[in-house]
PDB file of C-alpha atoms in Angstrom:
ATOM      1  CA  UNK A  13      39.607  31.457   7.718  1.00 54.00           C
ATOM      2  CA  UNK A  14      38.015  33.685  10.567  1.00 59.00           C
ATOM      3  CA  UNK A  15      34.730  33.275  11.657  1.00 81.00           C
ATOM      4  CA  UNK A  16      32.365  36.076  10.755  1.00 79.00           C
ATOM      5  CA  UNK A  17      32.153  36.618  14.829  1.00 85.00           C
ATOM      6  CA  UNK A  18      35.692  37.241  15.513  1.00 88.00           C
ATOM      7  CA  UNK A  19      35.695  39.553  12.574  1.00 90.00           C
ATOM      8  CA  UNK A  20      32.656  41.588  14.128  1.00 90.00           C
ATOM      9  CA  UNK A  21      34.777  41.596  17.324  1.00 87.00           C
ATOM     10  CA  UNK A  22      37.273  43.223  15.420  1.00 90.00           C
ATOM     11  CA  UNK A  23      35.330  45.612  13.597  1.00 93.00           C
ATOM     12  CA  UNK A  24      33.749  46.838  17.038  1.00 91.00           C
ATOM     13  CA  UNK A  25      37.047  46.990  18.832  1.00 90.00           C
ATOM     14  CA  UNK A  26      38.517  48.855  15.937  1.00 93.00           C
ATOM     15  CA  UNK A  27      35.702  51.310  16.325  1.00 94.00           C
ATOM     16  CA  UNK A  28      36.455  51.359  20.146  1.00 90.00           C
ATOM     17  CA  UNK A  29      40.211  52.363  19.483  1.00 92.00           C
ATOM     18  CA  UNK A  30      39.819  54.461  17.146  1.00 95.00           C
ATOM     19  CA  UNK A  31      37.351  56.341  19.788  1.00 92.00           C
ATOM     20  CA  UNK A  32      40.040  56.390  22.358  1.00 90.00           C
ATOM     21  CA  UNK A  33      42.797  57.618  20.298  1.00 92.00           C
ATOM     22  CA  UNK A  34      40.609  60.596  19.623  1.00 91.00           C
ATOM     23  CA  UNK A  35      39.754  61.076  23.417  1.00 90.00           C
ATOM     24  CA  UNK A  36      42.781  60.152  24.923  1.00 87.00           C
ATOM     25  CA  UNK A  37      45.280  61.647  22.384  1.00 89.00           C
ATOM     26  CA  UNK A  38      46.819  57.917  21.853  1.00 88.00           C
ATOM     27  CA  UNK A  39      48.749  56.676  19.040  1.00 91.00           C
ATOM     28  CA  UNK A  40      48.028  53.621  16.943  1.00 92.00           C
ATOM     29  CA  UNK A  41      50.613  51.577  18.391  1.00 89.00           C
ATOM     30  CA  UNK A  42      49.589  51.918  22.197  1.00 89.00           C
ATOM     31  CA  UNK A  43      45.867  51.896  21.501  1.00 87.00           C
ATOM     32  CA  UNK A  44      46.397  48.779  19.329  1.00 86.00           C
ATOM     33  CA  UNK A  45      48.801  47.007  21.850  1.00 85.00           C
ATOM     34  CA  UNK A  46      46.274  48.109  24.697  1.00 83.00           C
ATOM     35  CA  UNK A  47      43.018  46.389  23.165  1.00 81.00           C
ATOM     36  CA  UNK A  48      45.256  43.186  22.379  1.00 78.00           C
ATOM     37  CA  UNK A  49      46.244  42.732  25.537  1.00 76.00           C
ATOM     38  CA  UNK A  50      43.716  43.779  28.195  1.00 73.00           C
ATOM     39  CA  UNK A  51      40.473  44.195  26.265  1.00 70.00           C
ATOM     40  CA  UNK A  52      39.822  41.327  23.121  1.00 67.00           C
ATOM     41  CA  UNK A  53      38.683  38.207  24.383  1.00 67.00           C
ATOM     42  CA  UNK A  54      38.702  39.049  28.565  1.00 65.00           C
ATOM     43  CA  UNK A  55      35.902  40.143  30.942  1.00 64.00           C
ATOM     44  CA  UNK A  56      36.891  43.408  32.110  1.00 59.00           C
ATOM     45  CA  UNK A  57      34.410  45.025  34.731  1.00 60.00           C
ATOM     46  CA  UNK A  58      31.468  42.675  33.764  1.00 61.00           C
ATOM     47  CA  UNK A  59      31.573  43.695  30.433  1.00 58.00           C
ATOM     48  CA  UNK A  60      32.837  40.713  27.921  1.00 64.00           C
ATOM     49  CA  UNK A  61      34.472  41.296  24.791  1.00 67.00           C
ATOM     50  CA  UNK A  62      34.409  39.025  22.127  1.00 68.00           C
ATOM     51  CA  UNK A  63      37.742  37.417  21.055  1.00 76.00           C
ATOM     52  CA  UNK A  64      38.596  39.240  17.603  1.00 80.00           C
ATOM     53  CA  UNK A  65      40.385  38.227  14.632  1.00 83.00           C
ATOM     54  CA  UNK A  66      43.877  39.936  15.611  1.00 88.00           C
ATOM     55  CA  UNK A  67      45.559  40.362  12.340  1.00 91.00           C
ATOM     56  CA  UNK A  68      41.847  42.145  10.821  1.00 94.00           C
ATOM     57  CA  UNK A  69      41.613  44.476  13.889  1.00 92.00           C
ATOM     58  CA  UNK A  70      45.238  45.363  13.304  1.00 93.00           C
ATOM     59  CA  UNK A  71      44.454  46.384   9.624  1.00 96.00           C
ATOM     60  CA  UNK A  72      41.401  48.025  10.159  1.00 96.00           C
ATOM     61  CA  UNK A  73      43.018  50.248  12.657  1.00 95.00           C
ATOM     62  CA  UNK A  74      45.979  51.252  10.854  1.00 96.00           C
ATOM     63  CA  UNK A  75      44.372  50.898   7.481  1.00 97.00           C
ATOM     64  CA  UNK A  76      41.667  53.634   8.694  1.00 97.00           C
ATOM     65  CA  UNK A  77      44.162  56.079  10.528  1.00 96.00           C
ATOM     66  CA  UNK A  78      46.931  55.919   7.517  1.00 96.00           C
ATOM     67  CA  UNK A  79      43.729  56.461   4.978  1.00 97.00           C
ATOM     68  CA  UNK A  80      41.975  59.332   6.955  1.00 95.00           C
ATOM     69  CA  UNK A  81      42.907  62.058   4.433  1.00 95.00           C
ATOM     70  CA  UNK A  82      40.875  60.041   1.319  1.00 95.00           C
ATOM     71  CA  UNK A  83      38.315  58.409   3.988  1.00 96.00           C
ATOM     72  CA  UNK A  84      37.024  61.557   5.774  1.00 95.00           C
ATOM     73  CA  UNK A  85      36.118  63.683   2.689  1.00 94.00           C
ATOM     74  CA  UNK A  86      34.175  60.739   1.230  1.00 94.00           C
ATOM     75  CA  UNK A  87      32.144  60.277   4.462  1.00 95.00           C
ATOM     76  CA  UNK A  88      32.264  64.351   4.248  1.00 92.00           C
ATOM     77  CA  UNK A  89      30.299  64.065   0.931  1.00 91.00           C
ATOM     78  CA  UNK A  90      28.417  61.543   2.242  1.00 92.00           C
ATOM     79  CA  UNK A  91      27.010  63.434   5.366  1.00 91.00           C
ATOM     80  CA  UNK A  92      24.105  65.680   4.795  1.00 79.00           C
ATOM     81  CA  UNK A  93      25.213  69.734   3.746  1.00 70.00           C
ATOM     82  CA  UNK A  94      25.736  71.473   7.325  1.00 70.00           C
ATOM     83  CA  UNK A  95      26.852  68.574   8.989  1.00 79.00           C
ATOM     84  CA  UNK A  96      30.960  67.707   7.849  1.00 80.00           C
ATOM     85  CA  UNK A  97      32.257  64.944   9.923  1.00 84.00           C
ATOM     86  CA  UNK A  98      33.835  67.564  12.906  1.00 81.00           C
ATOM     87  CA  UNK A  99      30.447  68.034  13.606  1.00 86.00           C
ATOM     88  CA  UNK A 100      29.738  64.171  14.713  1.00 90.00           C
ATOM     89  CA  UNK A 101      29.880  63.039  17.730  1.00 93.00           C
ATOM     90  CA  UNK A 102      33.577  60.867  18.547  1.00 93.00           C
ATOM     91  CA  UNK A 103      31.741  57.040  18.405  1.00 94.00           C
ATOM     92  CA  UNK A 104      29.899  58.036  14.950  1.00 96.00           C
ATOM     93  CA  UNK A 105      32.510  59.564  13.482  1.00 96.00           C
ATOM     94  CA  UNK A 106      34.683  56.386  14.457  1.00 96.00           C
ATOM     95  CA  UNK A 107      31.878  54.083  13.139  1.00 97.00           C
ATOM     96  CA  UNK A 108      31.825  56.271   9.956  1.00 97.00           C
ATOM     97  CA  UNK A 109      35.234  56.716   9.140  1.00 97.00           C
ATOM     98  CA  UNK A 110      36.514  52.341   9.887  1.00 98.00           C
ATOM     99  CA  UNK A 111      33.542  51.675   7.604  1.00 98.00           C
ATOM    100  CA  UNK A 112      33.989  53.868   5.278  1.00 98.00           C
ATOM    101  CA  UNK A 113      37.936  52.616   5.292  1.00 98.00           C
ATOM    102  CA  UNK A 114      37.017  48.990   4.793  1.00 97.00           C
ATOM    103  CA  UNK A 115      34.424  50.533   1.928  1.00 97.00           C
ATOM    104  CA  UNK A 116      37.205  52.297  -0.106  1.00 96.00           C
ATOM    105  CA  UNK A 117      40.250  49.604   0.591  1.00 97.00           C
ATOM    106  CA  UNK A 118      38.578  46.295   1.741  1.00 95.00           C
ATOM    107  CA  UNK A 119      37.346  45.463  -1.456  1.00 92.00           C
ATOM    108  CA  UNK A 120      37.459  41.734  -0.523  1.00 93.00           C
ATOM    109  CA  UNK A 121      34.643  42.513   1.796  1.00 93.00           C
ATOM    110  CA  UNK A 122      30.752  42.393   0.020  1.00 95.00           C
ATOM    111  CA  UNK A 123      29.504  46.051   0.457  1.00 96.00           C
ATOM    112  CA  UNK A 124      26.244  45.078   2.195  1.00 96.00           C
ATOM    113  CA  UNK A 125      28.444  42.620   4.868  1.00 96.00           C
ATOM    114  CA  UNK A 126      30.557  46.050   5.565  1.00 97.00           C
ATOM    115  CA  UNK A 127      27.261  48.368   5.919  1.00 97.00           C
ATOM    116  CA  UNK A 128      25.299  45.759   8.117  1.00 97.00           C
ATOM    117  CA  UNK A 129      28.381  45.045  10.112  1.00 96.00           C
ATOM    118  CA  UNK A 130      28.619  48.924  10.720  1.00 97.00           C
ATOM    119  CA  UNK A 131      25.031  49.951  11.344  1.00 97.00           C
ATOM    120  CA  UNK A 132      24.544  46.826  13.782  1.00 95.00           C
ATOM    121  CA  UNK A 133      27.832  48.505  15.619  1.00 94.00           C
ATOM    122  CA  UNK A 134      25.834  51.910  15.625  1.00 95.00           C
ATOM    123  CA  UNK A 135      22.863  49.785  17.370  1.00 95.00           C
ATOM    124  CA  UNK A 136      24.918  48.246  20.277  1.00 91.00           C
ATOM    125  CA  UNK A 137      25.487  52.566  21.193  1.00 91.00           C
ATOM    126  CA  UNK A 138      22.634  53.804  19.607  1.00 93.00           C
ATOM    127  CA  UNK A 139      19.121  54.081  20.365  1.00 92.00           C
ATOM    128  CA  UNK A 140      17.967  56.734  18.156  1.00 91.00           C
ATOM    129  CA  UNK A 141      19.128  57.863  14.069  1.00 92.00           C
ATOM    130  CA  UNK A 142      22.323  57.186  14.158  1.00 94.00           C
ATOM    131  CA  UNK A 143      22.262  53.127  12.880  1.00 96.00           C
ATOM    132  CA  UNK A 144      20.053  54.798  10.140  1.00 95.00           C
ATOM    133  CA  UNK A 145      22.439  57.143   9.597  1.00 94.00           C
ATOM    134  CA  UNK A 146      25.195  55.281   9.560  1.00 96.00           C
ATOM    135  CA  UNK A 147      23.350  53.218   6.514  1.00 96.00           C
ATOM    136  CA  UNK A 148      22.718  56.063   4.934  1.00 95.00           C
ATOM    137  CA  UNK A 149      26.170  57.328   4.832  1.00 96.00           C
ATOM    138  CA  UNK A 150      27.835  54.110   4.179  1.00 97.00           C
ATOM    139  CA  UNK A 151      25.754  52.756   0.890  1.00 96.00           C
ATOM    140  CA  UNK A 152      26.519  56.496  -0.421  1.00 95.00           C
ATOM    141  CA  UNK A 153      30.282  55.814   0.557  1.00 96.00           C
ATOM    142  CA  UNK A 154      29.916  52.259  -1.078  1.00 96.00           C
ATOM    143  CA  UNK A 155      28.528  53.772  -4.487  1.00 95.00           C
ATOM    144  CA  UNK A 156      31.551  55.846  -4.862  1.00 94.00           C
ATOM    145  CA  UNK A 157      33.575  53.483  -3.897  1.00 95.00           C
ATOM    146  CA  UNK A 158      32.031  50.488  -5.675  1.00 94.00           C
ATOM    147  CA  UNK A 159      29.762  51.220  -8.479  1.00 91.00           C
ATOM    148  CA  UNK A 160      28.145  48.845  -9.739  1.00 89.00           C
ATOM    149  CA  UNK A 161      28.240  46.586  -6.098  1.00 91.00           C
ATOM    150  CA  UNK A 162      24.781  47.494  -4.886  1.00 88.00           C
ATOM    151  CA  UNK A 163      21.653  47.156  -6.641  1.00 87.00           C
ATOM    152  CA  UNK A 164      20.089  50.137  -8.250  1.00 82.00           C
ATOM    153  CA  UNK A 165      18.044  52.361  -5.423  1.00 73.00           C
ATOM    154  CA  UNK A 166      14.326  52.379  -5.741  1.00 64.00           C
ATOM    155  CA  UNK A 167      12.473  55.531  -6.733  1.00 52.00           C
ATOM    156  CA  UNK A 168      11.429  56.186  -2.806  1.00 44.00           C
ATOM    157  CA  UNK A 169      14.875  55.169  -1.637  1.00 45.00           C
ATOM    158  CA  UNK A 170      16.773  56.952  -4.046  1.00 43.00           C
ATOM    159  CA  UNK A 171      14.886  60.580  -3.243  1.00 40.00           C
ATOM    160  CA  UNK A 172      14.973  59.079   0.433  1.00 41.00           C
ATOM    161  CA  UNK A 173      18.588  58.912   0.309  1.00 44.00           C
ATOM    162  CA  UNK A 174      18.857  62.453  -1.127  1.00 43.00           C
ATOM    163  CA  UNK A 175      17.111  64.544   1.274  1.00 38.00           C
TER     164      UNK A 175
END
């Protein structure tokens, strides 16, 4: 079994390739062979990446670029009215949409492992909303997905939640 590290490793470099295929026009294939080879588990300019679970990283990838079509309207609905995904910036919308992904088709992974995983991803680029949005949108995401998997909201977070 992986340790929960490598798995974070993979969740983050996910997020990382699915960013580049959107900047860099990329397909899944190269991206994917790209990150196993020169990026997860090296030192590359001073900057070390964690060594991922390969065969995780590999499904979240694909899972969350074959799945786009069902996982972007949910994170859609999830968003506040105004703002649809095309509106986020690349790295959110990647955080959003590989967490929303493992969400809707990673049921083997506890809901509250997959938001804390996601929204301490959003921290390591994020200094400002965005880790609280990226909660937000992801326990909405995981009550559609998964009712019943999260405890009930509390009065204040519930009419939090829906503003």
């Amino acid at each position: 079994m992986a340790k929960p590290a490598e798995r974070s490793a993979a969740r983050l470099a996910a997020v990382q390739a699915l960013y580049q295929m959107e900047v860099a026009g990329k397909g899944v294939t190269d991206v994917m062979a790209e990150f196993e080879s020169f990026w997860m588990g090296r030192e590359v300019e001073g900057v070390t990446f964690g060594q991922a679970e390969n065969s995780f990283f590999r499904a979240l990838l694909v899972g969350t670029v074959e799945q786009q079509r069902a996982v972007d309207p949910a994170v859609d609905t999830a968003l506040s009215a105004g703002w649809p995904l095309a509106r986020v910036e690349a790295v959110l919308r990647a955080i959003l949409r590989a967490g929303a992904y493992e969400l809707a088709f990673r049921k083997d992974v506890p809901a509250r492992v997959v938001i804390s995983e996601y929204v301490d991803i959003a921290h390591s680029f994020y200094s400002g909303d965005e880790p609280g949005l990226v909660n937000g949108v992801l326990d909405s995401v995981a009550r559609e997905a998964r009712p019943g998997e999260l405890p009930e909201r509390s009065g204040r977070a519930a009419s939090k939640a829906g503003t």
